[in-house]
mmCIF file of C-alpha atoms in Angstrom:
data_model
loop_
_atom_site.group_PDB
_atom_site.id
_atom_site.type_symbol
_atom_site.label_atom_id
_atom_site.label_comp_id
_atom_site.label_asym_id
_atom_site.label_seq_id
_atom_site.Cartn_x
_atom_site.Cartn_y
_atom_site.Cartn_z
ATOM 1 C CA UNK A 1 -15.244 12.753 14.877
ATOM 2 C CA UNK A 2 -12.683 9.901 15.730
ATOM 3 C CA UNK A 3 -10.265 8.332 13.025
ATOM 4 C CA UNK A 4 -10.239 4.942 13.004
ATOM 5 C CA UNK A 5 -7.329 3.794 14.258
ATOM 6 C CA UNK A 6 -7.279 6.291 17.193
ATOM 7 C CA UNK A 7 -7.250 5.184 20.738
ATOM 8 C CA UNK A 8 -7.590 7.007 23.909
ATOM 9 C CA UNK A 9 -5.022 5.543 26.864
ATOM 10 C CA UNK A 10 -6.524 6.711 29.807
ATOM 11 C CA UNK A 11 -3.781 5.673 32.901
ATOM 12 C CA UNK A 12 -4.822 4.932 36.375
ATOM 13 C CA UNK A 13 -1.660 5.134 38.548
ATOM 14 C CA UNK A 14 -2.958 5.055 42.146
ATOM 15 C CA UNK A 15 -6.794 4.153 43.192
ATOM 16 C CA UNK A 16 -8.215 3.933 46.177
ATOM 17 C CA UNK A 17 -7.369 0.065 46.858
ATOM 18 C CA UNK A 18 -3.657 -0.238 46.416
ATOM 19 C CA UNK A 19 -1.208 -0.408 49.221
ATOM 20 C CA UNK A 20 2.385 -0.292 50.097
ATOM 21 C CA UNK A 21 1.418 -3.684 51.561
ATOM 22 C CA UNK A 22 0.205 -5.663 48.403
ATOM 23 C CA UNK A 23 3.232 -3.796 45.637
ATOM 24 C CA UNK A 24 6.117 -1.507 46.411
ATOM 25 C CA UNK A 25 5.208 -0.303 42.926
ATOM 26 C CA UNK A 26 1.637 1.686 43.377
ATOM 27 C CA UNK A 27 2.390 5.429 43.906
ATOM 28 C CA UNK A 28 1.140 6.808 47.070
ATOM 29 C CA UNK A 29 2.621 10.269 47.915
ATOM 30 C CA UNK A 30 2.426 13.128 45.505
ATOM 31 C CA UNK A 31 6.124 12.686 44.320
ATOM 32 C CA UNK A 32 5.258 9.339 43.611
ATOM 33 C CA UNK A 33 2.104 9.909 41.384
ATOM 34 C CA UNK A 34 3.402 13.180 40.171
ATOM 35 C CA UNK A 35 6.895 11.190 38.833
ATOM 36 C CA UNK A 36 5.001 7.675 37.620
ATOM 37 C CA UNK A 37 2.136 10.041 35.778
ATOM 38 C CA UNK A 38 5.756 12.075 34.227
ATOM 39 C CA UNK A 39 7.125 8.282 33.171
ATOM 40 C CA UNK A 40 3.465 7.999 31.661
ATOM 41 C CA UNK A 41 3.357 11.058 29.458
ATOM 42 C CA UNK A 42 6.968 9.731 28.165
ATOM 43 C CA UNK A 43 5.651 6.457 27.502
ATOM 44 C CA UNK A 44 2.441 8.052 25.675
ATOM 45 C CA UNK A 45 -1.010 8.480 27.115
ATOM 46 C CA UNK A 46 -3.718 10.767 26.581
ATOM 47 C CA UNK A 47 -5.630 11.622 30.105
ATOM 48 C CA UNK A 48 -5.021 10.528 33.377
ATOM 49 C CA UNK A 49 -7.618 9.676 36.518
ATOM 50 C CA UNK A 50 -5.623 10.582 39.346
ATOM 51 C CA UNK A 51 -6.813 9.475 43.114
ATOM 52 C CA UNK A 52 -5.102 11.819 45.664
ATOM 53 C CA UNK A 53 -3.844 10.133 49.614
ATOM 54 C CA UNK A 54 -3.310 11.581 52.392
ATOM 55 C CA UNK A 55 0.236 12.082 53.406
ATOM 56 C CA UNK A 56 0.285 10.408 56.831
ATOM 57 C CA UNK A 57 -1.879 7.663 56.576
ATOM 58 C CA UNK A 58 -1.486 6.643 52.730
ATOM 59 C CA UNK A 59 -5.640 6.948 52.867
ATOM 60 C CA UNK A 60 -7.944 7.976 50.085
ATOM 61 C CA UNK A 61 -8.620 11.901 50.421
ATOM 62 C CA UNK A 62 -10.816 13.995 49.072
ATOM 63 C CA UNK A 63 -8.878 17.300 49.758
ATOM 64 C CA UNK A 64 -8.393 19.198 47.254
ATOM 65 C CA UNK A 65 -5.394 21.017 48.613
ATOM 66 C CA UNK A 66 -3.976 17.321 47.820
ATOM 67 C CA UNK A 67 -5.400 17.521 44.536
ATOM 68 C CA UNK A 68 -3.652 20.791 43.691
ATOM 69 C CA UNK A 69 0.144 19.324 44.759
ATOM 70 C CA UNK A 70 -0.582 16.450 42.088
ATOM 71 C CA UNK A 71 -2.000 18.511 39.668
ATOM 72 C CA UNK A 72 0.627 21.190 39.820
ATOM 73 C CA UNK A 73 3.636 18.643 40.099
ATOM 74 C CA UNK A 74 1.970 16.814 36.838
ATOM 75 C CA UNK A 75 1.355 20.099 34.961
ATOM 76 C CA UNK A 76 5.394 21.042 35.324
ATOM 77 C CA UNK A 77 6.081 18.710 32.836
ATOM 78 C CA UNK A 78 2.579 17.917 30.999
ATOM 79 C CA UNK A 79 0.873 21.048 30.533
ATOM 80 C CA UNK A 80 -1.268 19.489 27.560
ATOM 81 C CA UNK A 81 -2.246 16.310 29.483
ATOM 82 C CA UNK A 82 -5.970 15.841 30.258
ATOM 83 C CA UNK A 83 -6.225 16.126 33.814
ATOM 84 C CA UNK A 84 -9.361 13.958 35.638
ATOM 85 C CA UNK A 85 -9.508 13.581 39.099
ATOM 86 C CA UNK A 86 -11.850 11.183 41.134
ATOM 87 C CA UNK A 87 -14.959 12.167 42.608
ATOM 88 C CA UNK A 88 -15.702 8.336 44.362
ATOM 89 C CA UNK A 89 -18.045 7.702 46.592
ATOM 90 C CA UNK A 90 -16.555 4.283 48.257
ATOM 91 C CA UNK A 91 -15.086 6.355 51.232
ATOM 92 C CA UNK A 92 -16.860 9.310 51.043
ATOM 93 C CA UNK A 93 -20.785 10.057 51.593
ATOM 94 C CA UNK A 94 -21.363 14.175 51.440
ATOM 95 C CA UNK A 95 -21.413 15.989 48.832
ATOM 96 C CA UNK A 96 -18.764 18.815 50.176
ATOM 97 C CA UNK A 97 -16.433 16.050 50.305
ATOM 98 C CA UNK A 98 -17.132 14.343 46.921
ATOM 99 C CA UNK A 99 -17.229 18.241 44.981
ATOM 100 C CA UNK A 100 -14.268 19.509 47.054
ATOM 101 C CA UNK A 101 -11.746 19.086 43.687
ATOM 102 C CA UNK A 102 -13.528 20.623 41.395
ATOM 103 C CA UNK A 103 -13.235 23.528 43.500
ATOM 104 C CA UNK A 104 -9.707 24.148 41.926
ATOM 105 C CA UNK A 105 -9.188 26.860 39.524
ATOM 106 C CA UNK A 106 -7.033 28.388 36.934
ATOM 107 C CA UNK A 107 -3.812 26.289 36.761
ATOM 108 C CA UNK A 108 -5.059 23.810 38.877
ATOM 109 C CA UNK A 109 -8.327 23.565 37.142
ATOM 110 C CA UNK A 110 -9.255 19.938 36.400
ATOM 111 C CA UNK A 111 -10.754 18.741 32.898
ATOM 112 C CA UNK A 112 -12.645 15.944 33.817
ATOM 113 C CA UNK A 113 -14.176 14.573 37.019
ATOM 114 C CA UNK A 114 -15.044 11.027 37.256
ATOM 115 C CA UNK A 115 -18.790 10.507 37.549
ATOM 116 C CA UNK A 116 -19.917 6.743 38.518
ATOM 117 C CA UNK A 117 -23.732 6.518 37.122
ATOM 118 C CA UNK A 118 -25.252 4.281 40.092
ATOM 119 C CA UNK A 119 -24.420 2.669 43.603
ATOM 120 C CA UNK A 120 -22.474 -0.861 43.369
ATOM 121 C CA UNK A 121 -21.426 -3.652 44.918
ATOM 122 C CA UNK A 122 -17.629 -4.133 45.229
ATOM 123 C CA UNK A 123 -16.167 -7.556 47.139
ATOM 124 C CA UNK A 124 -16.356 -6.019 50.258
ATOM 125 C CA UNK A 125 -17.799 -2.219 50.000
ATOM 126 C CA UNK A 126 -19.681 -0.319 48.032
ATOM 127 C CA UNK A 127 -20.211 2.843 46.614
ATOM 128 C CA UNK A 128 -22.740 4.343 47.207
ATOM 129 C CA UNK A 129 -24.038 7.132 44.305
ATOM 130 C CA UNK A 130 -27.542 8.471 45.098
ATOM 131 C CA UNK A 131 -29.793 10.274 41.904
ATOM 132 C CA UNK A 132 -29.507 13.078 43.873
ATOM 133 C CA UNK A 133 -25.214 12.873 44.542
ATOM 134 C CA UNK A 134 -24.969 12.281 40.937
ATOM 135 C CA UNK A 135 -27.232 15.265 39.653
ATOM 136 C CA UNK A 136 -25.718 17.639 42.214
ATOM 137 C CA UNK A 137 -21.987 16.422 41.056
ATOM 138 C CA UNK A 138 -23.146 17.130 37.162
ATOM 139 C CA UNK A 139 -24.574 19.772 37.691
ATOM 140 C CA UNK A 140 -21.578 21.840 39.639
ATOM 141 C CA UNK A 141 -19.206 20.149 36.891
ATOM 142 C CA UNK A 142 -21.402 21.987 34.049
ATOM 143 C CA UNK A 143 -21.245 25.581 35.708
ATOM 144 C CA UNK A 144 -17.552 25.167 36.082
ATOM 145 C CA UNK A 145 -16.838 23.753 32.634
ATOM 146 C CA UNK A 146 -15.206 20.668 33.960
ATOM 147 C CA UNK A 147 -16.287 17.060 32.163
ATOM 148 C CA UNK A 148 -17.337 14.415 33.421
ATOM 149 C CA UNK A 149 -15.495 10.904 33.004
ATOM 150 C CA UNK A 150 -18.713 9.030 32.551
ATOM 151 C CA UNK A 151 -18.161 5.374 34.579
ATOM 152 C CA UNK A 152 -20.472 2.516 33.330
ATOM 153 C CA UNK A 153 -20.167 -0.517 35.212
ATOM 154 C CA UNK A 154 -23.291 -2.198 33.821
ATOM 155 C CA UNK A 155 -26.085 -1.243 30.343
ATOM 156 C CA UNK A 156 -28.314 0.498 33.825
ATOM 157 C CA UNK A 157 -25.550 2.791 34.372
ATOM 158 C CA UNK A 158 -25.412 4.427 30.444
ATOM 159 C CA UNK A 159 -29.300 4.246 30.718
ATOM 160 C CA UNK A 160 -28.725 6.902 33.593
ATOM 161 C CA UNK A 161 -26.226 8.769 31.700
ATOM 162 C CA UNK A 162 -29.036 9.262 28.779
ATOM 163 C CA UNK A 163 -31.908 10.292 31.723
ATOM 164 C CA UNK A 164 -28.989 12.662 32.437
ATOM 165 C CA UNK A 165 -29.064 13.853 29.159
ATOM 166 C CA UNK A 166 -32.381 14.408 28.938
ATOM 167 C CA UNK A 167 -32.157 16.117 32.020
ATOM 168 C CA UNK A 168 -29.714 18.669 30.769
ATOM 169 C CA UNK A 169 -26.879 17.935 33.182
ATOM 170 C CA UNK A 170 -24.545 16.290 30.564
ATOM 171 C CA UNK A 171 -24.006 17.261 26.942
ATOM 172 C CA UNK A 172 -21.644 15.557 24.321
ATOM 173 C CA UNK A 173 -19.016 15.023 23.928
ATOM 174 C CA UNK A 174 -19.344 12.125 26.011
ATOM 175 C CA UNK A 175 -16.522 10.422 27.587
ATOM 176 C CA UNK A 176 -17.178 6.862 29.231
ATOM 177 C CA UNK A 177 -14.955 4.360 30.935
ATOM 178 C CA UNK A 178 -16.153 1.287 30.734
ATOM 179 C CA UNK A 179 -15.452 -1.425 32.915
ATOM 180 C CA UNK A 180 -16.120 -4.970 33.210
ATOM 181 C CA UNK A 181 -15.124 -8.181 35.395
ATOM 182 C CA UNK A 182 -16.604 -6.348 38.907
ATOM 183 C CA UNK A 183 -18.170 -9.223 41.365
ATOM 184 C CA UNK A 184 -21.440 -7.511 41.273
ATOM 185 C CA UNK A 185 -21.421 -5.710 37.729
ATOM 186 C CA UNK A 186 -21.051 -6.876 34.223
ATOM 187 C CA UNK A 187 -18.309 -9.296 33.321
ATOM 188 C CA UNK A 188 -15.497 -9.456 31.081
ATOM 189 C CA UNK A 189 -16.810 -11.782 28.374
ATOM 190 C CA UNK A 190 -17.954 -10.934 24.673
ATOM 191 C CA UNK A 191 -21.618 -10.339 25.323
ATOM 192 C CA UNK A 192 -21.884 -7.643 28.375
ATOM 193 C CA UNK A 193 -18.863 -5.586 26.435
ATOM 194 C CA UNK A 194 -20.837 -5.867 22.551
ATOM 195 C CA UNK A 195 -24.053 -4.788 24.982
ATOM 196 C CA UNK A 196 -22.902 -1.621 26.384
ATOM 197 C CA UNK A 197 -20.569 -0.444 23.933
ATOM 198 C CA UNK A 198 -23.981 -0.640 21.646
ATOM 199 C CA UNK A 199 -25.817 0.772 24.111
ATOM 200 C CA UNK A 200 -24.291 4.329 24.654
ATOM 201 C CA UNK A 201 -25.056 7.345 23.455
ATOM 202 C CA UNK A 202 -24.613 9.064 19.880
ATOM 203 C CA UNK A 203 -21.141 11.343 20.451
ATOM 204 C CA UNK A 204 -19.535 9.379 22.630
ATOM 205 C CA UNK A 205 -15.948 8.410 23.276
ATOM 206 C CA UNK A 206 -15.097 4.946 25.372
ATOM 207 C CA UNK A 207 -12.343 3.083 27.047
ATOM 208 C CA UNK A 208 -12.508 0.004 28.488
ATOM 209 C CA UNK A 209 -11.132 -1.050 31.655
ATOM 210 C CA UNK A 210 -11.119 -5.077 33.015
ATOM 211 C CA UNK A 211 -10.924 -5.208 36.709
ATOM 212 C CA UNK A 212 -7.821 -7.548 38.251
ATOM 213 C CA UNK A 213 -7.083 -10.660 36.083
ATOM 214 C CA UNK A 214 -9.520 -9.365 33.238
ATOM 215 C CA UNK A 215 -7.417 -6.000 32.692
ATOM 216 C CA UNK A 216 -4.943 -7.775 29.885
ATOM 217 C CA UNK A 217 -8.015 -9.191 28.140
ATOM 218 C CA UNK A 218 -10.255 -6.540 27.997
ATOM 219 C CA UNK A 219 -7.857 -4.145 26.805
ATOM 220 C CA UNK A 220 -6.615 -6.209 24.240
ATOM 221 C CA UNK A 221 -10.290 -6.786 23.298
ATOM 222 C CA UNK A 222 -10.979 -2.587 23.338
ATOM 223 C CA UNK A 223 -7.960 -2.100 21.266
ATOM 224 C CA UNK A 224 -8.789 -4.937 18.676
ATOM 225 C CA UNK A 225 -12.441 -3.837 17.938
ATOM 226 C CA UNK A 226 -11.999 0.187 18.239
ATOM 227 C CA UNK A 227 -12.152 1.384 21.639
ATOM 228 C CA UNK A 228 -9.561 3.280 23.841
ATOM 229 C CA UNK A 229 -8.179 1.425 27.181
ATOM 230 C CA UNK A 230 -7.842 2.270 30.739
ATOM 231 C CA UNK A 231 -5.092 0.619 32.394
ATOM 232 C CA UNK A 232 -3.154 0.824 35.841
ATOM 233 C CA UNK A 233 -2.415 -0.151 39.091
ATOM 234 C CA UNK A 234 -5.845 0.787 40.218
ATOM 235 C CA UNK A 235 -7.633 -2.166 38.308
ATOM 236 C CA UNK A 236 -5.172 -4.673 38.435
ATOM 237 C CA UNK A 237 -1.342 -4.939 40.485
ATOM 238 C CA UNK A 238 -0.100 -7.859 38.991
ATOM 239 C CA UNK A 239 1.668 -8.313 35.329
ATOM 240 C CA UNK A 240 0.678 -11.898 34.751
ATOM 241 C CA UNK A 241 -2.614 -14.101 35.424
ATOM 242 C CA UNK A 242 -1.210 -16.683 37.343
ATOM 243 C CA UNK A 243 -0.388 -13.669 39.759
ATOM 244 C CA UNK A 244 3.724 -14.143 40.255
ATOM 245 C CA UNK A 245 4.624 -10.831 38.686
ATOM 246 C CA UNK A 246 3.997 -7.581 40.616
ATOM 247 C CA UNK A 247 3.257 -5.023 37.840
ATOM 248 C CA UNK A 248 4.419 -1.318 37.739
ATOM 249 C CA UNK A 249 2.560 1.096 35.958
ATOM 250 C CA UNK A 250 5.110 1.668 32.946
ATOM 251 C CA UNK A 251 5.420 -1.772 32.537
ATOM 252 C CA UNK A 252 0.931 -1.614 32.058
ATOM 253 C CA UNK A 253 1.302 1.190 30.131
ATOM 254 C CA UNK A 254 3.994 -0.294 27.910
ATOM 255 C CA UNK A 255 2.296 -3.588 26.736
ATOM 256 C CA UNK A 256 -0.819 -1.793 25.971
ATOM 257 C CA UNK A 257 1.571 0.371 23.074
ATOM 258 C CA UNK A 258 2.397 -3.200 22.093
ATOM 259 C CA UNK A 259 -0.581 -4.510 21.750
ATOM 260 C CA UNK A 260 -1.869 -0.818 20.033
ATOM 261 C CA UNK A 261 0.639 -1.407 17.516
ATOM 262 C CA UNK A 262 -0.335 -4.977 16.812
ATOM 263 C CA UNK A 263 -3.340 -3.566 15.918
ATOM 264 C CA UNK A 264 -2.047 -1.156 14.175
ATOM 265 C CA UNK A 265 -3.905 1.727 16.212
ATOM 266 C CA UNK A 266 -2.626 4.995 16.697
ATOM 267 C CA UNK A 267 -2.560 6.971 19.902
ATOM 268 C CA UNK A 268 -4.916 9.812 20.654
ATOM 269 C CA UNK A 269 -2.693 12.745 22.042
ATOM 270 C CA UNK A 270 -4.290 14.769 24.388
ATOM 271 C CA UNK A 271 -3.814 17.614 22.120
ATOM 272 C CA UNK A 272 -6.249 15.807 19.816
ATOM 273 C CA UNK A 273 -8.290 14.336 22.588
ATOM 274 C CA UNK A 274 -8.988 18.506 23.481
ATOM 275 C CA UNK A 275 -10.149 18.776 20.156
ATOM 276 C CA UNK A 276 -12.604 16.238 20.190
ATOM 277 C CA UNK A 277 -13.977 16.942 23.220
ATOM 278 C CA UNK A 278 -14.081 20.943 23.041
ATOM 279 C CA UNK A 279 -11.873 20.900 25.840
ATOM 280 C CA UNK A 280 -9.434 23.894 26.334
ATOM 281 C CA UNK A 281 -6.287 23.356 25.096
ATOM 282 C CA UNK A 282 -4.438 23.160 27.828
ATOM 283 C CA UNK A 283 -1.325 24.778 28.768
ATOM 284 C CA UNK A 284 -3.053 27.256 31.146
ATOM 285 C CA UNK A 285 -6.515 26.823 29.987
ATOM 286 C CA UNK A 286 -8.048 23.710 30.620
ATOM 287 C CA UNK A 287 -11.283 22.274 31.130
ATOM 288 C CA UNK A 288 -14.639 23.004 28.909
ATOM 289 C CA UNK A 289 -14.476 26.913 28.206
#
C-alpha cells in the first residue's frame, strides 16, 4: 500500500494554544492561515489540520461558517490538498458544537476530521472525549464520507480505535497522528513510540507529532524509521531547544524536507495520499465517496 520511502507531512499552522502574545508568527485570521497553509503547499506537504478563530477575539471556534472562509481561501490555490479540520474537545463540550464542520458540503467539504480516541490531561486543561462524543462524531463522519484523523496520545487510545472498529464506526484506511511528549500521555523516548506504532491496526497510515521541545526529535525519529510527521506551530513555537528562536511555520516545514532528504524519503503528495486512502480526488470532490 505505501512505498517505502514515502512520508506523509501533515502541517499544523494554527492550534488552539498559540497567541499573538507568545510569536508574531502563528496565523490567527483566515488570511493568515489561508496564506501560511499557500506557503505550505509551495514548500510541499500532503494534508493539513486546520483550527479555525474567531475574528474578534483570536479564540478557538467551532463555527463552521469560519471553517468555510479557510477552506475556500486554501482551496483557491490547493484544490488537491487534503483538507482536515479539528473537531477538539478542549474548549468545547456538545456535540452540535464539536460536529458543526463537518456540516460543510460540496466545495467546502472537508476530508478528514480529527478524532482524539479518549479524554486527557493537558498542563492546565483537558479534553474531555466521552465513548459516547467519540461514537456520535464517527459515526456522522461515516454517513458523510469524511475521515477521521485518528489522534493517539497513548497504546489506550489505538485500543479504542480497534473497539471502534469492531464497532463498525471506522474502517481502513486508517489514518493516525501520533503524538508523544504530553505531561499526562506517553513520552517522547524510544519505548512508548516502538509501543504504539506496533500496536495499531493492520491498514494503517501514521505520523508522528512531539509536543514543544520534543517536536525536532520525534520527527526526525518518524522520518528515520518509516513514518510520516506532523509539524507546526500548534505543537511547538520555537525553532531551537534552548528556546531563543521563535519559529515560523515555513521555517518547521522546511527542516523537516531536510531532514526527509537525509533520509532519503520521498514525499507523499496528496494526490497519492487520495489514492491510498480512497479519498476523492480532490479538485471539487473530496472526502470518502
Amino acid at each position: 500500500m505505501l512505498m517505502k520511502n514515502e512520508f506523509i507531512l501533515n502541517f499544523t499552522p494554527t492550534g488552539m494554544i498559540p497567541t499573538k502574545e507568545m510569536t508574531p508568527h502563528v496565523p490567527i485570521s483566515v488570511s493568515e492561515i489561508v496564506e501560511d497553509v499557500h506557503k505550505a503547499s509551495e514548500i510541499g506537504i500532503t494534508m493539513v489540520h486546520l483550527h479555525a478563530r474567531d475574528a474578534v477575539t483570536g479564540e478557538p471556534t467551532y463555527k463552521k461558517e469560519v471553517y468555510a472562509q479557510i477552506v475556500e481561501g486554501v482551496r483557491k490555490y490547493a484544490p488537491e490538498l487534503v483538507v482536515c479540520l479539528s473537531l477538539s474537545g478542549r474548549n468545547f463540550g456538545e456535540l452540535e458544537q464539536r460536529s458543526d464542520p463537518l456540516l460543510l458540503e460540496g466545495g467546502l467539504k472537508p476530508d478528514m476530521g480529527s478524532l482524539t480516541l479518549s479524554s486527557l490531561n493537558f498542563n492546565k486543561t483537558a479534553s474531555i472525549n466521552a465513548p459516547d462524543m467519540i461514537a456520535d462524531l464517527a459515526r456522522i463522519m461515516k454517513e458523510k464520507g469524511i475521515v477521521p484523523e485518528l489522534e493517539a496520545f497513548d497504546i489506550g487510545m489505538i485500543n479504542y480505535a480497534k473497539y471502534l472498529e469492531r464497532k463498525k464506526l471506522v474502517e481502513p484506511p486508517y489514518y493516525f497522528n501520533l503524538l508523544f511528549g504530553n505531561i499526562a500521555c506517553s513520552q517522547a523516548n524510544l519505548l512508548h513510540a516502538g509501543v504504539m506504532i506496533n500496536d495499531l491496526p493492520d491498514n494503517s497510515l501514521w505520523s508522528v507529532a512531539g509536543i514543544g521541545n520534543e517536536q525536532f526529535k520525534m520527527n526526525s525519529l518518524s522520518l528515520a524509521f518509516g513514518g510520516g510527521v506532523r509539524v507546526g506551530l500548534e505543537d511547538n513555537i520555537w525553532y531551537d531547544t534552548a528556546r531563543t528562536k521563535l519559529a515560523t511555520n515555513s521555517e518547521l516545514l522546511k527542516r523537516v524536507h531536510v531532514i526527509a532528504e537525509a533520509n532519503e524519503r520521498v514525499l507523499m503528495t496528496p494526490k497519492r495520499f487520495r489514492k491510498v486512502m480512497n479519498l476523492a480526488e480532490g479538485n471539487g470532490a473530496y472526502g470518502r465517496p
